[in-house]
């Protein structure tokens, strides 16, 4: 008889849960998980390989548990006067968020999020035994200072998580809302800035609010703008006391010496690694304009993807794109699909396929 999950003495609060499940399919044009689809420059790749090769020669030893060189490099990259003592990193910002919930959430504690938002936030909450509480957004997926204040006062959670720009909607998150949230909660406020580099250049990051706000945490990732998703490097900027809290829950040596070497090398070439961001923003804006011409309703976006409505049968359109070797994301938001901006050629392939599908229906 085949044993299933239900036959095991698993924690009661994990029964019936589903794992994170963005499909991983080998297709010609993959625009489903907001990766940077531009390969990294060859000279950068060479520097990374040489750095990793040097690290391999010392791989008999445990890595620097404090990943000092990486924290210094990340502090330098972020600027805003942020120092290495304010930086933490882990295997993807998902792990950073998990460590935050291990330290500040957990059984008997709760976290407020604002769906539709990044699905991992609630999955990490469940995995750490933290109660996930849903807040309401305003029209058009926005969160005004008044709304965030009212939702925090209504729910009184231990942690509040805001995602800006928001995934999967692309919606901007303004500093006024972050300030209002910080003032309204006596707890931890985490701002997930996975898409910060795709914001308009003149728009300030939540990093500018860190000074004097010890309960504000800002997470970032090298997975998106930095074209480094496969390496698994996410990070956090916060008060040094917050970093001390994370040291209590991290596994020792959680960042391998290979990861540290690769990330430090990549950060030496930050300008080159980020060279494609402007082009990605152009492709994103082209998607928004073309979708509107085709009669869809793209939402305003500050990220590297576009959520669009007006899709009569999202599942059907998803499948028809897949038949043409293009994968997008069906997030089960009625009438909507999400597409990541690709290279110019990938973006063109998507837009032309969608036009064909629309004309044929
Ligand atoms: C992609 C994404 C992350 C990412 O992840 P890593 O674990 O760093 O790859 C975090 N937050 C949001 C909102 C994302 O979309």
mmCIF file of C-alpha atoms and ligand atoms in Angstrom:
data_model
loop_
_atom_site.group_PDB
_atom_site.id
_atom_site.type_symbol
_atom_site.label_atom_id
_atom_site.label_comp_id
_atom_site.label_asym_id
_atom_site.label_seq_id
_atom_site.Cartn_x
_atom_site.Cartn_y
_atom_site.Cartn_z
ATOM 1 C CA UNK A 1 0.000 0.000 0.000
ATOM 2 C CA UNK A 2 1.330 3.380 -0.906
ATOM 3 C CA UNK A 3 2.084 5.659 2.027
ATOM 4 C CA UNK A 4 1.002 9.282 1.661
ATOM 5 C CA UNK A 5 1.692 12.383 3.707
ATOM 6 C CA UNK A 6 -1.584 11.877 5.546
ATOM 7 C CA UNK A 7 -0.348 8.564 6.941
ATOM 8 C CA UNK A 8 2.591 10.248 8.678
ATOM 9 C CA UNK A 9 2.532 11.834 12.152
ATOM 10 C CA UNK A 10 3.070 15.292 10.639
ATOM 11 C CA UNK A 11 2.303 18.461 12.651
ATOM 12 C CA UNK A 12 -1.460 19.070 12.697
ATOM 13 C CA UNK A 13 -1.012 22.628 11.416
ATOM 14 C CA UNK A 14 0.752 21.336 8.284
ATOM 15 C CA UNK A 15 -1.994 18.851 7.348
ATOM 16 C CA UNK A 16 -3.674 19.752 4.070
ATOM 17 C CA UNK A 17 -1.135 22.477 3.191
ATOM 18 C CA UNK A 18 0.318 22.782 -0.329
ATOM 19 C CA UNK A 19 3.997 23.473 -1.030
ATOM 20 C CA UNK A 20 5.175 26.427 -3.136
ATOM 21 C CA UNK A 21 4.528 25.260 -6.660
ATOM 22 C CA UNK A 22 5.454 27.575 -9.520
ATOM 23 C CA UNK A 23 5.786 25.078 -12.408
ATOM 24 C CA UNK A 24 9.383 24.478 -13.534
ATOM 25 C CA UNK A 25 9.153 23.541 -17.197
ATOM 26 C CA UNK A 26 11.823 23.564 -19.905
ATOM 27 C CA UNK A 27 10.411 26.003 -22.421
ATOM 28 C CA UNK A 28 11.808 28.372 -25.033
ATOM 29 C CA UNK A 29 10.541 31.532 -23.317
ATOM 30 C CA UNK A 30 10.221 31.356 -19.498
ATOM 31 C CA UNK A 31 8.478 34.469 -18.175
ATOM 32 C CA UNK A 32 6.802 32.962 -15.112
ATOM 33 C CA UNK A 33 8.936 33.564 -12.008
ATOM 34 C CA UNK A 34 10.263 37.119 -12.509
ATOM 35 C CA UNK A 35 13.840 36.057 -13.099
ATOM 36 C CA UNK A 36 16.253 38.313 -14.945
ATOM 37 C CA UNK A 37 16.296 36.449 -18.260
ATOM 38 C CA UNK A 38 19.479 38.160 -19.433
ATOM 39 C CA UNK A 39 22.566 35.982 -18.951
ATOM 40 C CA UNK A 40 25.393 37.547 -16.954
ATOM 41 C CA UNK A 41 28.364 39.018 -18.880
ATOM 42 C CA UNK A 42 31.152 36.560 -19.621
ATOM 43 C CA UNK A 43 33.912 38.538 -17.863
ATOM 44 C CA UNK A 44 31.794 38.604 -14.696
ATOM 45 C CA UNK A 45 31.151 34.864 -15.007
ATOM 46 C CA UNK A 46 34.897 34.307 -15.290
ATOM 47 C CA UNK A 47 35.619 36.331 -12.128
ATOM 48 C CA UNK A 48 32.926 34.400 -10.251
ATOM 49 C CA UNK A 49 34.376 31.059 -11.387
ATOM 50 C CA UNK A 50 37.888 32.084 -10.320
ATOM 51 C CA UNK A 51 36.623 33.203 -6.910
ATOM 52 C CA UNK A 52 34.669 29.990 -6.423
ATOM 53 C CA UNK A 53 37.728 27.972 -7.529
ATOM 54 C CA UNK A 54 39.837 29.672 -4.856
ATOM 55 C CA UNK A 55 37.163 28.930 -2.252
ATOM 56 C CA UNK A 56 37.131 25.251 -3.254
ATOM 57 C CA UNK A 57 40.784 25.001 -2.230
ATOM 58 C CA UNK A 58 39.700 25.748 1.356
ATOM 59 C CA UNK A 59 36.454 23.812 1.324
ATOM 60 C CA UNK A 60 37.719 21.371 3.978
ATOM 61 C CA UNK A 61 37.104 24.230 6.463
ATOM 62 C CA UNK A 62 33.745 25.652 7.566
ATOM 63 C CA UNK A 63 32.939 29.002 5.947
ATOM 64 C CA UNK A 64 33.126 32.380 7.714
ATOM 65 C CA UNK A 65 30.029 32.109 9.889
ATOM 66 C CA UNK A 66 29.679 35.888 9.832
ATOM 67 C CA UNK A 67 30.219 36.174 6.034
ATOM 68 C CA UNK A 68 32.082 39.401 6.759
ATOM 69 C CA UNK A 69 33.335 40.117 3.245
ATOM 70 C CA UNK A 70 29.858 39.589 1.810
ATOM 71 C CA UNK A 71 28.231 41.859 4.397
ATOM 72 C CA UNK A 72 30.747 44.583 3.641
ATOM 73 C CA UNK A 73 30.144 44.206 -0.090
ATOM 74 C CA UNK A 74 26.349 44.336 0.383
ATOM 75 C CA UNK A 75 26.601 47.423 2.626
ATOM 76 C CA UNK A 76 28.731 49.105 -0.052
ATOM 77 C CA UNK A 77 26.225 48.187 -2.734
ATOM 78 C CA UNK A 78 23.231 49.536 -0.775
ATOM 79 C CA UNK A 79 24.847 52.859 0.198
ATOM 80 C CA UNK A 80 22.632 55.189 2.290
ATOM 81 C CA UNK A 81 25.354 55.083 4.977
ATOM 82 C CA UNK A 82 24.414 51.489 5.842
ATOM 83 C CA UNK A 83 27.222 49.559 7.542
ATOM 84 C CA UNK A 84 28.132 45.849 7.540
ATOM 85 C CA UNK A 85 26.816 45.528 11.136
ATOM 86 C CA UNK A 86 23.346 46.328 9.761
ATOM 87 C CA UNK A 87 23.450 43.621 7.102
ATOM 88 C CA UNK A 88 22.364 40.000 7.229
ATOM 89 C CA UNK A 89 22.246 37.487 4.362
ATOM 90 C CA UNK A 90 20.989 33.987 3.716
ATOM 91 C CA UNK A 91 20.212 31.511 0.939
ATOM 92 C CA UNK A 92 17.652 33.717 -0.779
ATOM 93 C CA UNK A 93 15.503 36.359 0.861
ATOM 94 C CA UNK A 94 13.026 33.557 1.529
ATOM 95 C CA UNK A 95 15.465 32.183 4.085
ATOM 96 C CA UNK A 96 15.994 35.663 5.530
ATOM 97 C CA UNK A 97 12.216 35.997 5.966
ATOM 98 C CA UNK A 98 12.040 32.549 7.555
ATOM 99 C CA UNK A 99 14.741 33.517 10.053
ATOM 100 C CA UNK A 100 12.869 36.731 10.875
ATOM 101 C CA UNK A 101 9.721 34.736 11.614
ATOM 102 C CA UNK A 102 11.707 32.221 13.663
ATOM 103 C CA UNK A 103 13.066 35.063 15.780
ATOM 104 C CA UNK A 104 10.033 37.354 16.008
ATOM 105 C CA UNK A 105 7.069 35.101 15.120
ATOM 106 C CA UNK A 106 6.374 31.457 15.861
ATOM 107 C CA UNK A 107 3.640 29.669 17.833
ATOM 108 C CA UNK A 108 1.339 32.077 19.637
ATOM 109 C CA UNK A 109 2.421 34.989 17.419
ATOM 110 C CA UNK A 110 0.942 36.452 14.257
ATOM 111 C CA UNK A 111 1.871 38.320 11.090
ATOM 112 C CA UNK A 112 -0.242 40.694 9.010
ATOM 113 C CA UNK A 113 0.151 40.612 5.212
ATOM 114 C CA UNK A 114 -1.867 42.198 2.396
ATOM 115 C CA UNK A 115 -3.003 39.746 -0.319
ATOM 116 C CA UNK A 116 -2.731 39.373 -3.184
ATOM 117 C CA UNK A 117 0.953 39.279 -2.332
ATOM 118 C CA UNK A 118 3.994 37.021 -2.562
ATOM 119 C CA UNK A 119 2.736 33.502 -1.785
ATOM 120 C CA UNK A 120 5.868 32.581 0.179
ATOM 121 C CA UNK A 121 5.013 35.062 2.931
ATOM 122 C CA UNK A 122 2.041 32.996 4.110
ATOM 123 C CA UNK A 123 3.829 29.697 3.420
ATOM 124 C CA UNK A 124 6.789 30.755 5.601
ATOM 125 C CA UNK A 125 4.331 31.923 8.268
ATOM 126 C CA UNK A 126 2.701 28.484 8.307
ATOM 127 C CA UNK A 127 6.036 26.680 8.284
ATOM 128 C CA UNK A 128 7.189 28.606 11.350
ATOM 129 C CA UNK A 129 3.870 28.217 13.175
ATOM 130 C CA UNK A 130 3.112 31.940 12.906
ATOM 131 C CA UNK A 131 -0.549 32.836 12.401
ATOM 132 C CA UNK A 132 -1.070 34.499 8.998
ATOM 133 C CA UNK A 133 -3.581 37.350 9.164
ATOM 134 C CA UNK A 134 -4.908 39.017 6.012
ATOM 135 C CA UNK A 135 -5.253 42.774 5.663
ATOM 136 C CA UNK A 136 -7.395 44.559 3.097
ATOM 137 C CA UNK A 137 -5.990 46.705 0.318
ATOM 138 C CA UNK A 138 -7.628 49.771 -1.235
ATOM 139 C CA UNK A 139 -8.879 49.990 -4.821
ATOM 140 C CA UNK A 140 -6.274 49.046 -7.408
ATOM 141 C CA UNK A 141 -4.252 46.998 -4.892
ATOM 142 C CA UNK A 142 -2.934 50.177 -3.198
ATOM 143 C CA UNK A 143 -2.389 50.556 0.551
ATOM 144 C CA UNK A 144 -2.852 54.108 1.826
ATOM 145 C CA UNK A 145 -1.390 55.305 5.150
ATOM 146 C CA UNK A 146 -4.945 55.391 6.571
ATOM 147 C CA UNK A 147 -5.670 51.839 5.450
ATOM 148 C CA UNK A 148 -2.439 50.391 6.813
ATOM 149 C CA UNK A 149 -3.002 52.136 10.148
ATOM 150 C CA UNK A 150 -6.600 50.869 10.393
ATOM 151 C CA UNK A 151 -5.630 47.296 9.482
ATOM 152 C CA UNK A 152 -2.787 47.238 12.006
ATOM 153 C CA UNK A 153 -5.080 48.569 14.732
ATOM 154 C CA UNK A 154 -7.779 46.032 13.783
ATOM 155 C CA UNK A 155 -5.502 42.984 13.740
ATOM 156 C CA UNK A 156 -2.826 43.835 16.342
ATOM 157 C CA UNK A 157 -0.283 41.336 15.004
ATOM 158 C CA UNK A 158 3.292 40.891 16.229
ATOM 159 C CA UNK A 159 4.747 41.408 12.743
ATOM 160 C CA UNK A 160 3.595 43.383 9.705
ATOM 161 C CA UNK A 161 4.937 42.563 6.251
ATOM 162 C CA UNK A 162 4.610 44.924 3.302
ATOM 163 C CA UNK A 163 5.839 44.074 -0.174
ATOM 164 C CA UNK A 164 6.980 47.011 -2.280
ATOM 165 C CA UNK A 165 6.768 46.947 -5.221
ATOM 166 C CA UNK A 166 4.190 44.234 -4.596
ATOM 167 C CA UNK A 167 4.367 40.815 -6.191
ATOM 168 C CA UNK A 168 2.195 39.713 -8.070
ATOM 169 C CA UNK A 169 0.537 43.060 -8.782
ATOM 170 C CA UNK A 170 3.566 45.340 -9.335
ATOM 171 C CA UNK A 171 1.890 47.993 -7.179
ATOM 172 C CA UNK A 172 4.162 50.745 -5.776
ATOM 173 C CA UNK A 173 4.495 51.059 -1.999
ATOM 174 C CA UNK A 174 5.037 54.658 -0.881
ATOM 175 C CA UNK A 175 7.148 55.792 2.072
ATOM 176 C CA UNK A 176 4.122 57.463 3.693
ATOM 177 C CA UNK A 177 2.487 54.040 4.047
ATOM 178 C CA UNK A 178 5.651 52.508 5.514
ATOM 179 C CA UNK A 179 6.006 55.372 8.008
ATOM 180 C CA UNK A 180 2.350 55.075 9.008
ATOM 181 C CA UNK A 181 2.724 51.317 9.473
ATOM 182 C CA UNK A 182 5.822 51.755 11.618
ATOM 183 C CA UNK A 183 4.105 54.293 13.847
ATOM 184 C CA UNK A 184 0.976 52.141 14.182
ATOM 185 C CA UNK A 185 2.659 48.879 15.181
ATOM 186 C CA UNK A 186 4.653 48.241 18.346
ATOM 187 C CA UNK A 187 6.036 45.148 16.578
ATOM 188 C CA UNK A 188 8.343 44.324 13.704
ATOM 189 C CA UNK A 189 7.731 45.912 10.292
ATOM 190 C CA UNK A 190 9.316 44.023 7.411
ATOM 191 C CA UNK A 191 9.390 45.596 3.956
ATOM 192 C CA UNK A 192 10.145 43.070 1.197
ATOM 193 C CA UNK A 193 11.953 45.075 -1.502
ATOM 194 C CA UNK A 194 12.779 42.202 -3.871
ATOM 195 C CA UNK A 195 12.065 44.487 -6.849
ATOM 196 C CA UNK A 196 13.613 47.734 -5.571
ATOM 197 C CA UNK A 197 16.010 48.101 -8.505
ATOM 198 C CA UNK A 198 13.087 48.225 -10.954
ATOM 199 C CA UNK A 199 11.465 51.227 -9.255
ATOM 200 C CA UNK A 200 11.665 54.620 -11.005
ATOM 201 C CA UNK A 201 15.168 55.967 -10.369
ATOM 202 C CA UNK A 202 13.863 59.024 -8.491
ATOM 203 C CA UNK A 203 11.761 57.009 -6.018
ATOM 204 C CA UNK A 204 13.184 56.444 -2.520
ATOM 205 C CA UNK A 205 13.632 53.004 -0.996
ATOM 206 C CA UNK A 206 12.512 52.001 2.492
ATOM 207 C CA UNK A 207 16.243 51.943 3.272
ATOM 208 C CA UNK A 208 16.030 55.728 3.648
ATOM 209 C CA UNK A 209 13.740 55.210 6.674
ATOM 210 C CA UNK A 210 16.029 52.884 8.640
ATOM 211 C CA UNK A 211 17.745 55.578 10.683
ATOM 212 C CA UNK A 212 15.993 55.885 14.055
ATOM 213 C CA UNK A 213 13.577 52.997 13.355
ATOM 214 C CA UNK A 214 15.012 49.900 15.052
ATOM 215 C CA UNK A 215 11.904 47.775 14.354
ATOM 216 C CA UNK A 216 12.037 48.383 10.588
ATOM 217 C CA UNK A 217 13.599 45.604 8.496
ATOM 218 C CA UNK A 218 14.177 45.868 4.738
ATOM 219 C CA UNK A 219 14.826 42.667 2.766
ATOM 220 C CA UNK A 220 16.360 42.534 -0.689
ATOM 221 C CA UNK A 221 17.494 39.793 -3.050
ATOM 222 C CA UNK A 222 20.150 39.204 -5.687
ATOM 223 C CA UNK A 223 17.690 36.903 -7.492
ATOM 224 C CA UNK A 224 15.853 39.447 -9.611
ATOM 225 C CA UNK A 225 17.632 42.594 -10.809
ATOM 226 C CA UNK A 226 21.036 41.066 -10.084
ATOM 227 C CA UNK A 227 20.487 38.044 -12.347
ATOM 228 C CA UNK A 228 21.626 35.708 -9.556
ATOM 229 C CA UNK A 229 18.555 33.548 -8.808
ATOM 230 C CA UNK A 230 20.458 30.274 -9.120
ATOM 231 C CA UNK A 231 23.059 31.271 -6.520
ATOM 232 C CA UNK A 232 20.457 31.840 -3.763
ATOM 233 C CA UNK A 233 21.480 35.079 -2.084
ATOM 234 C CA UNK A 234 19.028 37.319 -0.252
ATOM 235 C CA UNK A 235 19.786 39.911 2.402
ATOM 236 C CA UNK A 236 18.434 42.311 4.960
ATOM 237 C CA UNK A 237 19.273 45.771 6.279
ATOM 238 C CA UNK A 238 18.180 46.675 9.813
ATOM 239 C CA UNK A 239 19.408 47.803 13.193
ATOM 240 C CA UNK A 240 22.422 45.755 14.423
ATOM 241 C CA UNK A 241 20.259 44.463 17.323
ATOM 242 C CA UNK A 242 17.958 42.800 14.779
ATOM 243 C CA UNK A 243 20.987 41.064 13.291
ATOM 244 C CA UNK A 244 21.808 39.773 16.802
ATOM 245 C CA UNK A 245 18.302 38.290 16.986
ATOM 246 C CA UNK A 246 18.806 36.450 13.695
ATOM 247 C CA UNK A 247 22.073 34.952 14.959
ATOM 248 C CA UNK A 248 19.979 33.098 17.562
ATOM 249 C CA UNK A 249 17.991 31.167 14.956
ATOM 250 C CA UNK A 250 20.261 30.730 11.940
ATOM 251 C CA UNK A 251 21.993 27.414 11.496
ATOM 252 C CA UNK A 252 25.731 27.843 11.945
ATOM 253 C CA UNK A 253 27.565 28.263 8.608
ATOM 254 C CA UNK A 254 24.267 28.598 6.719
ATOM 255 C CA UNK A 255 25.933 30.428 3.812
ATOM 256 C CA UNK A 256 28.417 28.128 2.088
ATOM 257 C CA UNK A 257 31.860 29.420 1.236
ATOM 258 C CA UNK A 258 31.020 28.883 -2.454
ATOM 259 C CA UNK A 259 27.941 31.084 -2.155
ATOM 260 C CA UNK A 260 29.882 33.757 -0.296
ATOM 261 C CA UNK A 261 32.691 33.752 -2.870
ATOM 262 C CA UNK A 262 30.284 33.879 -5.806
ATOM 263 C CA UNK A 263 28.235 36.712 -4.317
ATOM 264 C CA UNK A 264 31.246 38.839 -3.377
ATOM 265 C CA UNK A 265 32.625 38.419 -6.899
ATOM 266 C CA UNK A 266 29.281 39.353 -8.463
ATOM 267 C CA UNK A 267 29.005 42.447 -6.258
ATOM 268 C CA UNK A 268 32.412 43.631 -7.525
ATOM 269 C CA UNK A 269 30.648 43.930 -10.895
ATOM 270 C CA UNK A 270 27.384 45.406 -9.657
ATOM 271 C CA UNK A 271 27.205 47.931 -12.497
ATOM 272 C CA UNK A 272 27.600 45.257 -15.159
ATOM 273 C CA UNK A 273 25.235 42.876 -13.373
ATOM 274 C CA UNK A 274 22.609 45.592 -13.271
ATOM 275 C CA UNK A 275 23.249 46.847 -16.800
ATOM 276 C CA UNK A 276 20.157 45.080 -18.086
ATOM 277 C CA UNK A 277 17.766 46.642 -15.577
ATOM 278 C CA UNK A 278 17.062 49.653 -17.783
ATOM 279 C CA UNK A 279 16.351 47.417 -20.759
ATOM 280 C CA UNK A 280 14.077 45.228 -18.640
ATOM 281 C CA UNK A 281 12.130 48.327 -17.586
ATOM 282 C CA UNK A 282 11.775 49.273 -21.259
ATOM 283 C CA UNK A 283 10.432 45.801 -22.091
ATOM 284 C CA UNK A 284 8.065 45.990 -19.110
ATOM 285 C CA UNK A 285 6.692 49.337 -20.327
ATOM 286 C CA UNK A 286 6.351 47.900 -23.825
ATOM 287 C CA UNK A 287 4.307 45.017 -22.374
ATOM 288 C CA UNK A 288 2.046 47.475 -20.534
ATOM 289 C CA UNK A 289 1.486 49.572 -23.684
ATOM 290 C CA UNK A 290 0.923 46.620 -26.008
ATOM 291 C CA UNK A 291 -1.423 44.797 -23.628
ATOM 292 C CA UNK A 292 -3.533 47.945 -23.361
ATOM 293 C CA UNK A 293 -3.642 48.191 -27.179
ATOM 294 C CA UNK A 294 -4.804 44.573 -27.316
ATOM 295 C CA UNK A 295 -7.677 45.423 -24.959
ATOM 296 C CA UNK A 296 -6.297 43.929 -21.749
ATOM 297 C CA UNK A 297 -6.051 45.852 -18.473
ATOM 298 C CA UNK A 298 -2.414 45.933 -17.308
ATOM 299 C CA UNK A 299 -1.932 47.240 -13.746
ATOM 300 C CA UNK A 300 0.608 49.988 -13.042
ATOM 301 C CA UNK A 301 3.915 48.311 -12.169
ATOM 302 C CA UNK A 302 7.235 49.290 -10.592
ATOM 303 C CA UNK A 303 8.689 45.802 -10.934
ATOM 304 C CA UNK A 304 9.985 43.568 -13.736
ATOM 305 C CA UNK A 305 6.591 41.994 -14.409
ATOM 306 C CA UNK A 306 3.070 42.967 -15.386
ATOM 307 C CA UNK A 307 -0.206 41.703 -13.952
ATOM 308 C CA UNK A 308 -2.979 42.087 -16.492
ATOM 309 C CA UNK A 309 -6.736 41.662 -16.335
ATOM 310 C CA UNK A 310 -9.380 41.272 -19.001
ATOM 311 C CA UNK A 311 -8.376 37.642 -19.701
ATOM 312 C CA UNK A 312 -11.631 35.706 -20.205
ATOM 313 C CA UNK A 313 -10.118 32.293 -19.503
ATOM 314 C CA UNK A 314 -6.657 32.619 -17.922
ATOM 315 C CA UNK A 315 -6.099 28.863 -17.814
ATOM 316 C CA UNK A 316 -6.879 28.518 -21.521
ATOM 317 C CA UNK A 317 -4.582 31.414 -22.496
ATOM 318 C CA UNK A 318 -1.858 29.986 -20.234
ATOM 319 C CA UNK A 319 -2.094 26.621 -22.043
ATOM 320 C CA UNK A 320 -2.140 28.201 -25.506
ATOM 321 C CA UNK A 321 0.988 30.211 -24.699
ATOM 322 C CA UNK A 322 2.628 27.044 -23.365
ATOM 323 C CA UNK A 323 1.849 25.251 -26.666
ATOM 324 C CA UNK A 324 3.886 28.034 -28.294
ATOM 325 C CA UNK A 325 6.807 27.490 -25.913
ATOM 326 C CA UNK A 326 6.030 30.446 -23.635
ATOM 327 C CA UNK A 327 5.287 30.133 -19.947
ATOM 328 C CA UNK A 328 3.635 32.902 -17.887
ATOM 329 C CA UNK A 329 2.043 32.736 -14.427
ATOM 330 C CA UNK A 330 -1.548 31.872 -13.654
ATOM 331 C CA UNK A 331 -1.990 32.957 -10.031
ATOM 332 C CA UNK A 332 -5.655 32.073 -9.807
ATOM 333 C CA UNK A 333 -6.592 35.772 -9.669
ATOM 334 C CA UNK A 334 -9.860 35.730 -11.657
ATOM 335 C CA UNK A 335 -9.424 37.125 -15.180
ATOM 336 C CA UNK A 336 -5.700 37.763 -14.722
ATOM 337 C CA UNK A 337 -2.280 36.500 -15.768
ATOM 338 C CA UNK A 338 1.192 37.740 -14.817
ATOM 339 C CA UNK A 339 4.140 37.950 -17.197
ATOM 340 C CA UNK A 340 7.775 38.816 -16.482
ATOM 341 C CA UNK A 341 9.598 41.188 -18.799
ATOM 342 C CA UNK A 342 12.184 39.228 -20.779
ATOM 343 C CA UNK A 343 14.810 40.142 -23.325
ATOM 344 C CA UNK A 344 13.533 42.137 -26.282
ATOM 345 C CA UNK A 345 13.206 38.914 -28.337
ATOM 346 C CA UNK A 346 11.401 37.014 -25.562
ATOM 347 C CA UNK A 347 9.063 39.928 -24.942
ATOM 348 C CA UNK A 348 8.279 40.148 -28.649
ATOM 349 C CA UNK A 349 7.609 36.398 -28.790
ATOM 350 C CA UNK A 350 5.158 36.707 -25.891
ATOM 351 C CA UNK A 351 3.344 39.747 -27.267
ATOM 352 C CA UNK A 352 3.024 38.239 -30.757
ATOM 353 C CA UNK A 353 1.783 34.907 -29.418
ATOM 354 C CA UNK A 354 -0.796 36.681 -27.261
ATOM 355 C CA UNK A 355 -1.947 38.762 -30.243
ATOM 356 C CA UNK A 356 -2.394 35.534 -32.285
ATOM 357 C CA UNK A 357 -4.327 33.860 -29.492
ATOM 358 C CA UNK A 358 -6.543 36.905 -29.060
ATOM 359 C CA UNK A 359 -7.294 37.173 -32.793
ATOM 360 C CA UNK A 360 -8.092 33.440 -33.046
ATOM 361 C CA UNK A 361 -10.575 33.526 -30.170
HETATM 362 C C1 LIG B 1 11.257 36.532 -5.877
HETATM 363 C C2 LIG B 1 10.862 37.146 -4.573
HETATM 364 C C3 LIG B 1 11.622 36.949 -3.429
HETATM 365 C C4 LIG B 1 12.753 36.088 -3.431
HETATM 366 O O1 LIG B 1 13.486 35.494 -3.322
HETATM 367 P P1 LIG B 1 14.822 34.733 -3.146
HETATM 368 O O2 LIG B 1 14.540 33.734 -2.078
HETATM 369 O O3 LIG B 1 15.771 35.800 -2.727
HETATM 370 O O4 LIG B 1 15.106 34.162 -4.477
HETATM 371 C C5 LIG B 1 11.268 37.578 -2.257
HETATM 372 N N1 LIG B 1 10.198 38.372 -2.217
HETATM 373 C C6 LIG B 1 9.450 38.587 -3.298
HETATM 374 C C7 LIG B 1 8.294 39.501 -3.190
HETATM 375 C C8 LIG B 1 9.747 37.981 -4.507
HETATM 376 O O5 LIG B 1 8.972 38.177 -5.565
#
